[in-house]
XYZ file of C-alpha atoms in Angstrom:
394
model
C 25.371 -19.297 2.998
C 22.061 -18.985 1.092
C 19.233 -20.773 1.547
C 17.170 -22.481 -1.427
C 13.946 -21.325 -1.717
C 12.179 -24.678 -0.625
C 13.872 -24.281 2.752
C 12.487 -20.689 2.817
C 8.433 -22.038 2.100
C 9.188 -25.021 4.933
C 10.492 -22.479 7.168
C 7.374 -19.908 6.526
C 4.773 -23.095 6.745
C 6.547 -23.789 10.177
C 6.020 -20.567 11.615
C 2.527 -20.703 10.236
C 2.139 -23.736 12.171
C 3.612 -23.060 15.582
C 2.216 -19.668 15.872
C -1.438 -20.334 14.677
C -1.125 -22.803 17.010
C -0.181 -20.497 19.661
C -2.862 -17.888 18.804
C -5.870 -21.052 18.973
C -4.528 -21.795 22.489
C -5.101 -18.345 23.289
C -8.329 -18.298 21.852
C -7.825 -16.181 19.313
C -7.984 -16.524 15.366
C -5.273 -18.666 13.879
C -4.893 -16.003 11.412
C -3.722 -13.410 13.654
C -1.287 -16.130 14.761
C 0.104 -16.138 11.035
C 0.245 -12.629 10.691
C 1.771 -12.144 14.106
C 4.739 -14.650 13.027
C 5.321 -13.606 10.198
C 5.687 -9.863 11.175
C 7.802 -11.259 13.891
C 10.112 -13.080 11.351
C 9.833 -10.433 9.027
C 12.315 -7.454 7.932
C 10.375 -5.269 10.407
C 11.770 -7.390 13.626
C 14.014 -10.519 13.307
C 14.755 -9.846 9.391
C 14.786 -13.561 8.792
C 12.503 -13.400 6.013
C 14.038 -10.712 4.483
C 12.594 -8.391 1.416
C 15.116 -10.497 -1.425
C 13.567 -13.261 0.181
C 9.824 -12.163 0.163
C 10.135 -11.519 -3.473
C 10.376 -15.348 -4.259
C 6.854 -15.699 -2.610
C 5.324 -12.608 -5.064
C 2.894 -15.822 -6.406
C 1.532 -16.550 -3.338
C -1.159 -14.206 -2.806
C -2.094 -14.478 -6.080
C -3.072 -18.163 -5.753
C -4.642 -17.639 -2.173
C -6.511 -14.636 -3.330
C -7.855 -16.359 -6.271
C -9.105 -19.391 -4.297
C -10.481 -17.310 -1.627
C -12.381 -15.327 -4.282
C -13.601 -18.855 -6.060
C -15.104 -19.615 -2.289
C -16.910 -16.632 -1.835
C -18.270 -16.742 -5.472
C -19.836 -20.187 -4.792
C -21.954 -18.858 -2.099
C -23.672 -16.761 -4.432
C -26.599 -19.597 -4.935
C -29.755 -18.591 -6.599
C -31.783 -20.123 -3.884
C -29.994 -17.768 -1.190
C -31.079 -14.444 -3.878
C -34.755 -15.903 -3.225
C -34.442 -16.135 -0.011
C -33.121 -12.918 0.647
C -33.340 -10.213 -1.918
C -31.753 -7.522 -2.384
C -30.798 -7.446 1.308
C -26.872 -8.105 0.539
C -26.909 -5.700 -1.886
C -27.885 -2.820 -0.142
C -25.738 -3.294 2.677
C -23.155 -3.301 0.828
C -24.080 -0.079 -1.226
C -24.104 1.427 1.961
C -21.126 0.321 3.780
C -19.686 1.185 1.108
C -21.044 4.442 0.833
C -20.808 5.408 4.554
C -17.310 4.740 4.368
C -16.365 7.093 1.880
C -18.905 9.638 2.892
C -17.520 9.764 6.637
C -14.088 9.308 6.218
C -14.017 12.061 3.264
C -16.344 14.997 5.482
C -14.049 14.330 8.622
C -10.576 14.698 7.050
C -12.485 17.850 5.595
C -13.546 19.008 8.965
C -10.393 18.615 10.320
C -8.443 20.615 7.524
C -7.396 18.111 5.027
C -7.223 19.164 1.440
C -10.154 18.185 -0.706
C -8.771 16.113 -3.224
C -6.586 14.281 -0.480
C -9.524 13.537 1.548
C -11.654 12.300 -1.939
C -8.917 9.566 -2.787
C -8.275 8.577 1.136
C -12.153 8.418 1.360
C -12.700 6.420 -1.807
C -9.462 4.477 -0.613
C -11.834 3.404 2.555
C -14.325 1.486 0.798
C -12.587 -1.212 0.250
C -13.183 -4.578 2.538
C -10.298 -7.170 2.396
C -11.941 -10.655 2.433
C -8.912 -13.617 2.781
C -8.656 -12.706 6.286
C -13.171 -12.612 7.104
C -13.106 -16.147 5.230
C -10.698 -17.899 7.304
C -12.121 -16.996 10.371
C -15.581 -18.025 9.168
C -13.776 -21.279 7.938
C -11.656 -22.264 10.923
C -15.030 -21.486 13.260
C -17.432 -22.742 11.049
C -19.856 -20.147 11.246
C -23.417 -20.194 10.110
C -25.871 -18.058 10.618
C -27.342 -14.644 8.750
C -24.809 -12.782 9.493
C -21.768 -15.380 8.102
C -24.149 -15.849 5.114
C -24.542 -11.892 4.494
C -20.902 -11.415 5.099
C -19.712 -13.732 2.104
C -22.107 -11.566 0.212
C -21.079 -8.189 0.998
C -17.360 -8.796 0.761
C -17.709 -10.239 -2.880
C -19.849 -7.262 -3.905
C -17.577 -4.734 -1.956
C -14.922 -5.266 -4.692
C -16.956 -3.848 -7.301
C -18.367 -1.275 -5.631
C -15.099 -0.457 -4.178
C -14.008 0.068 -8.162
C -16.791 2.070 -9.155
C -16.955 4.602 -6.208
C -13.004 4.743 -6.648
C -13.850 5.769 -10.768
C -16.367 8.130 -9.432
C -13.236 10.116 -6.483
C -10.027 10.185 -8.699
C -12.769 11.675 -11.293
C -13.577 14.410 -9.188
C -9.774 14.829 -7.616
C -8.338 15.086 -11.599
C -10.986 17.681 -12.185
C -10.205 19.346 -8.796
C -6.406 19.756 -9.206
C -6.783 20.066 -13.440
C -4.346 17.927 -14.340
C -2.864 17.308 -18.193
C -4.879 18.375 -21.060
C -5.661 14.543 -22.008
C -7.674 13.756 -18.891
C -10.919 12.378 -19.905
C -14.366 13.181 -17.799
C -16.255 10.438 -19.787
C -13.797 7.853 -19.935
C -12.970 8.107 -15.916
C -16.463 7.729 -15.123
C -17.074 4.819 -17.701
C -13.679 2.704 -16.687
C -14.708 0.920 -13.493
C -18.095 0.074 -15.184
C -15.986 -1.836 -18.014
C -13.704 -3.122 -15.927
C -16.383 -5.029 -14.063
C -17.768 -5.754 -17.248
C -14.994 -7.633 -18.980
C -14.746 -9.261 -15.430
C -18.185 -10.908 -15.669
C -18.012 -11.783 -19.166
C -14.786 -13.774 -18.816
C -15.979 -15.054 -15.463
C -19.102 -16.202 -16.485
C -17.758 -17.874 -20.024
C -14.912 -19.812 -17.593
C -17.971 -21.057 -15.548
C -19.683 -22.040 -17.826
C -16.772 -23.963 -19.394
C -15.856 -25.590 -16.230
C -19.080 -27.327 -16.220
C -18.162 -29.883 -19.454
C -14.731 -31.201 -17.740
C -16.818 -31.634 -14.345
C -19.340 -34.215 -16.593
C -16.690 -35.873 -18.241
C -13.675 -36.263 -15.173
C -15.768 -37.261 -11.787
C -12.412 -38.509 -9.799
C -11.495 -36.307 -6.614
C -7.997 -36.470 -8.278
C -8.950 -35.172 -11.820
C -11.592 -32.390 -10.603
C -8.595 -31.262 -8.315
C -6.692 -30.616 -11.570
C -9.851 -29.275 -12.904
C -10.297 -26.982 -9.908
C -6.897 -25.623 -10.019
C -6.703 -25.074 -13.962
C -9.685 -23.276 -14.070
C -8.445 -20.818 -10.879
C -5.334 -20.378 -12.396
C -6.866 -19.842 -15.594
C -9.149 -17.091 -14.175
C -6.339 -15.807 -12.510
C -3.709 -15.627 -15.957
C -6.435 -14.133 -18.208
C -7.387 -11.361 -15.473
C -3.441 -10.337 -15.141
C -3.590 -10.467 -19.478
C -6.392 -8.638 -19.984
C -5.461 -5.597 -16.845
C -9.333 -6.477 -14.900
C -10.000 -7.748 -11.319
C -8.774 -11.267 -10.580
C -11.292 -10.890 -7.341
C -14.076 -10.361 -9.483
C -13.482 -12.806 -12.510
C -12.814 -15.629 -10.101
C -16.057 -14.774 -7.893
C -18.157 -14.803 -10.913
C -16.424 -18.295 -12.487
C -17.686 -19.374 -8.925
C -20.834 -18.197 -8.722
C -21.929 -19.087 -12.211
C -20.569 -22.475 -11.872
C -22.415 -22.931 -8.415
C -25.860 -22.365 -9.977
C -25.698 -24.382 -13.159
C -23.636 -27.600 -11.895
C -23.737 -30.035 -9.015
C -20.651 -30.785 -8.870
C -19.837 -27.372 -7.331
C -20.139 -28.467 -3.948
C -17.518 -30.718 -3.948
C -15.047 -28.585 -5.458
C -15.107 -26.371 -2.484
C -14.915 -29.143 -0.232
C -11.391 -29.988 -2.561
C -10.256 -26.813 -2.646
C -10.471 -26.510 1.467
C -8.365 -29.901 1.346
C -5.340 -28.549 -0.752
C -5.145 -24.470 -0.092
C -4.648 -25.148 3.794
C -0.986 -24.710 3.250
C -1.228 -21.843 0.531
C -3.029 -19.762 2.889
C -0.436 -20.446 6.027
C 2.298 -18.943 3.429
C 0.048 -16.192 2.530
C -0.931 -14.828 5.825
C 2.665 -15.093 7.151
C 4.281 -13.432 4.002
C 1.054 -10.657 4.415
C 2.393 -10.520 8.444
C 6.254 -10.110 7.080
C 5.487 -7.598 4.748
C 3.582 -5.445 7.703
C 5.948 -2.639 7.899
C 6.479 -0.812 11.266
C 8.716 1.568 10.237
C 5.842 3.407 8.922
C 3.658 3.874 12.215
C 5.753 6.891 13.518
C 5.065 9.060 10.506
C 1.175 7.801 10.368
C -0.062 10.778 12.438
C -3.436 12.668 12.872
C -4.601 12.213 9.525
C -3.609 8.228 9.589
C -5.743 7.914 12.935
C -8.612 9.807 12.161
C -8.721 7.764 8.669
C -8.644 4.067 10.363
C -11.592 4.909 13.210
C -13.330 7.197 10.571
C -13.338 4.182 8.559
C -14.474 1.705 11.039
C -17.171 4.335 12.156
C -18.568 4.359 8.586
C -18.812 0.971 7.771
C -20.529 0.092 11.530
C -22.829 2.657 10.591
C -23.612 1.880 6.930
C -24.014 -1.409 7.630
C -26.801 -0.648 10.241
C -28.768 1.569 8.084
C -28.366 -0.666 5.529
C -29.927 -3.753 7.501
C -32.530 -1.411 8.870
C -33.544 -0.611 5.574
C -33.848 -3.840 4.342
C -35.560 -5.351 7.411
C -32.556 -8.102 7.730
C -32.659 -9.665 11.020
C -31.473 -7.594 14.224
C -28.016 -9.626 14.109
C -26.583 -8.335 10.943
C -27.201 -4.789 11.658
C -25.709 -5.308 14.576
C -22.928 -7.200 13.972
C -22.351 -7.691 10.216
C -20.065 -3.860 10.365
C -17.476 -5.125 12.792
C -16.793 -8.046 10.260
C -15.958 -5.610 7.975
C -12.856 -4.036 9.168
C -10.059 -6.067 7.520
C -8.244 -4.112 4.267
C -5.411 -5.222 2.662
C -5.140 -6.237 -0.849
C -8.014 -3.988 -3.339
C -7.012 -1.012 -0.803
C -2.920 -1.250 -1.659
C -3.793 -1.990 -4.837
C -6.158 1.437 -5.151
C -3.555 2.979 -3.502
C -1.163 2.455 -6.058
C -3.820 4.424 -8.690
C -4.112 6.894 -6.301
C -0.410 7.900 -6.354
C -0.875 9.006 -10.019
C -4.344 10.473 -9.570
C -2.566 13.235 -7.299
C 1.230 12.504 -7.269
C 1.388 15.273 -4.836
C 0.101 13.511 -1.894
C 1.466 10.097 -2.723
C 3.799 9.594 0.142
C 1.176 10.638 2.423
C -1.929 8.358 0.939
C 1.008 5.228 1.131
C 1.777 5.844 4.829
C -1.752 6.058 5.860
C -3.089 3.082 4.003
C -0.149 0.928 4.990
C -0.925 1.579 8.427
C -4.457 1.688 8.196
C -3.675 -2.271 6.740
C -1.221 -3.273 9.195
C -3.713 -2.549 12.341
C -6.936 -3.602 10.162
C -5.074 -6.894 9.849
C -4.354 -7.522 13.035
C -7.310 -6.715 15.294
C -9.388 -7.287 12.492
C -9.448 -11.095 12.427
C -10.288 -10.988 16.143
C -12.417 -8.215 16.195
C -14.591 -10.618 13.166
C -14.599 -13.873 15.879
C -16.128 -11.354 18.458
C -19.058 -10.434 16.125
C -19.284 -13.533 14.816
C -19.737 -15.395 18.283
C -21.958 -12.248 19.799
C -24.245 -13.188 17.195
C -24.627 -16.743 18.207
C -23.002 -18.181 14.860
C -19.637 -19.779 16.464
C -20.694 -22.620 18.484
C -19.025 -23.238 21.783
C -17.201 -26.472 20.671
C -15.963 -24.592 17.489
C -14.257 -22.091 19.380
């Protein structure tokens, strides 16, 4: 007998539930207790969820992904840019940077192909926030280091994109693919695509503002909230640009030009509790095992190559910018989670040079199922090391 979808989400939200549970009486992130489950439930181990059935929740990081992005894009206050500079920034230039730089020279050094190593090194860059933002949430952190981490990991996207642009560039001109390959418009690409993202971003925030005057009941600015996501969401899928970026910039223009901004987030933590228990547990189903076998030298030097460069990029970045000893120190470890911009780079990659596809797949899916798991963990140590998770919050 089948089950109906609804009895699907209520056994998912369940699972969520107990084993979030589990992993807070363990002391350790209720994230990793979501992922955990759901891998557990998942086609890799019990099969109960299985991939027919994980199709019906395709939506579902969608929505998360686009609230998650709306939360970090409301920390970008203008008063926090006076405060701190350029500090965020730069870190994140060169996290980004060291990433790709130390992942690419030690694939080279130990005998990978050039243009392989360019797309697993650009592949590297990318930081996946949803699972940074719930640990931050659930611990209520505060401190430099929380407040540069919401930074970084919205700016990460972009220059994710652009240093992407910049390696399948070089890769297409290494291996000289078709005759219709354009030097000019690979290069220009990610710039427009972050373009189009802040123009539509900022023209929904500053849309959002008017309905916010007019509708000042929790119950209508929840509509408002969710329109307005969703909205940012739709037109990024119509118009083929970063739903990450668009939302983060309807956020942070909104947050500097309306009061009522506050409160939304304070909404939107009230309602997406659920979403993101069916999000992390359909990310933890989806965690495929089968692939760890065939991951093999060049899947292990990429995931502590990659940890290596964004520990150290981080530090020289924080260094450089005098930001206070904690965030050199611990602001790299935060950064270890990668799921969502990586896959989705991945994806690119597999056309950029079709004839390391299957390899670029296995590494990055691996790379994402251990980033996923230790990483939420890994981002409470840091976190509490730096004095930002209070006892009682733990």
């Amino acid at each position: 007998m089948e089950l109906s979808i609804i009895l699907y989400i209520a056994i998912v939200l369940l699972v969520g539930l107990f084993f979030g549970q589990l992993a807070t009486f363990i002391k350790l992130p209720s994230v990793t207790g979501y992922l955990l489950g759901g891998l557990l439930v998942g086609p890799s181990l019990l099969n109960a969820l299985t991939p027919a059935v994980l199709e019906n929740f395709e939506i579902v990081p969608q929505i998360a992904l686009a609230f998650i992005a709306f939360t970090i894009g409301s920390s970008f206050k203008r008063s926090y840019f006076k405060r701190v500079g350029l500090t965020p920034v730069i870190i994140a230039i060169f996290e980004a940077s060291f990433a790709v730089i130390i992942v690419t020279s030690g694939l080279l050094l130990f005998g990978v192909e050039l243009p392989f190593a360019i797309m697993l090194g650009a592949i590297a860059a990318a930081t996946a926030p949803a699972a940074t933002i719930m640990v931050i949430k659930e611990y209520k952190a505060k401190g430099p280091v929380t407040e540069t981490l919401l930074s970084v990991v919205a700016l990460d996207d972009a220059i994710a994109l652009i240093l992407f642009g910049f390696a399948s560039t070089i890769a297409k001109s290494l291996l000289e693919v078709d005759g219709d390959f354009s030097l000019f418009l690979s290069i220009l690409n990610p710039f427009l695509d972050i373009f189009y993202a802040l123009v539509v971003g900022t023209i929904l925030g500053l849309i959002m503002k008017w309905p916010l005057k007019l509708f000042r009941t929790s119950s209508n600015r929840l509509i408002i909230l969710i329109t307005f996501v969703f909205l940012g969401s739709g037109l990024s899928a119509l118009f083929g640009i970063s739903e990450l970026l668009t939302i983060m910039i309807m956020g942070a223009v909104l947050t500097n030009i309306s009061s009522a901004a506050s409160s939304m987030i304070e909404l939107s933590d009230r309602v997406t509790a659920p979403i993101y228990v069916m999000f992390f547990v359909v990310s933890g189903a989806e965690l495929n095992l089968a692939v760890i076998p065939s991951v093999g030298f060049i899947g292990i030097a990429y995931i502590l190559l990659r940890v290596v460069g964004k520990i150290s990029g981080t530090y020289v970045g924080a260094k450089i910018t005098h930001a206070p000893e904690t965030v050199g120190r611990y602001l790299g470890a935060t950064l270890i989670p990668q799921a969502g911009v990586a896959i989705g780079l991945t994806a690119i990659a597999e056309s950029v040079v079709p004839m390391y596809a299957v390899q670029i797949k296995v590494v990055v899916l691996s790379a994402t199922l251990i980033y996923e798991l230790v990483g939420p963990l890994i981002t409470k140590i840091a976190l509490t090391k730096a004095g930002e998770i209070s006892p009682e919050n733990e």
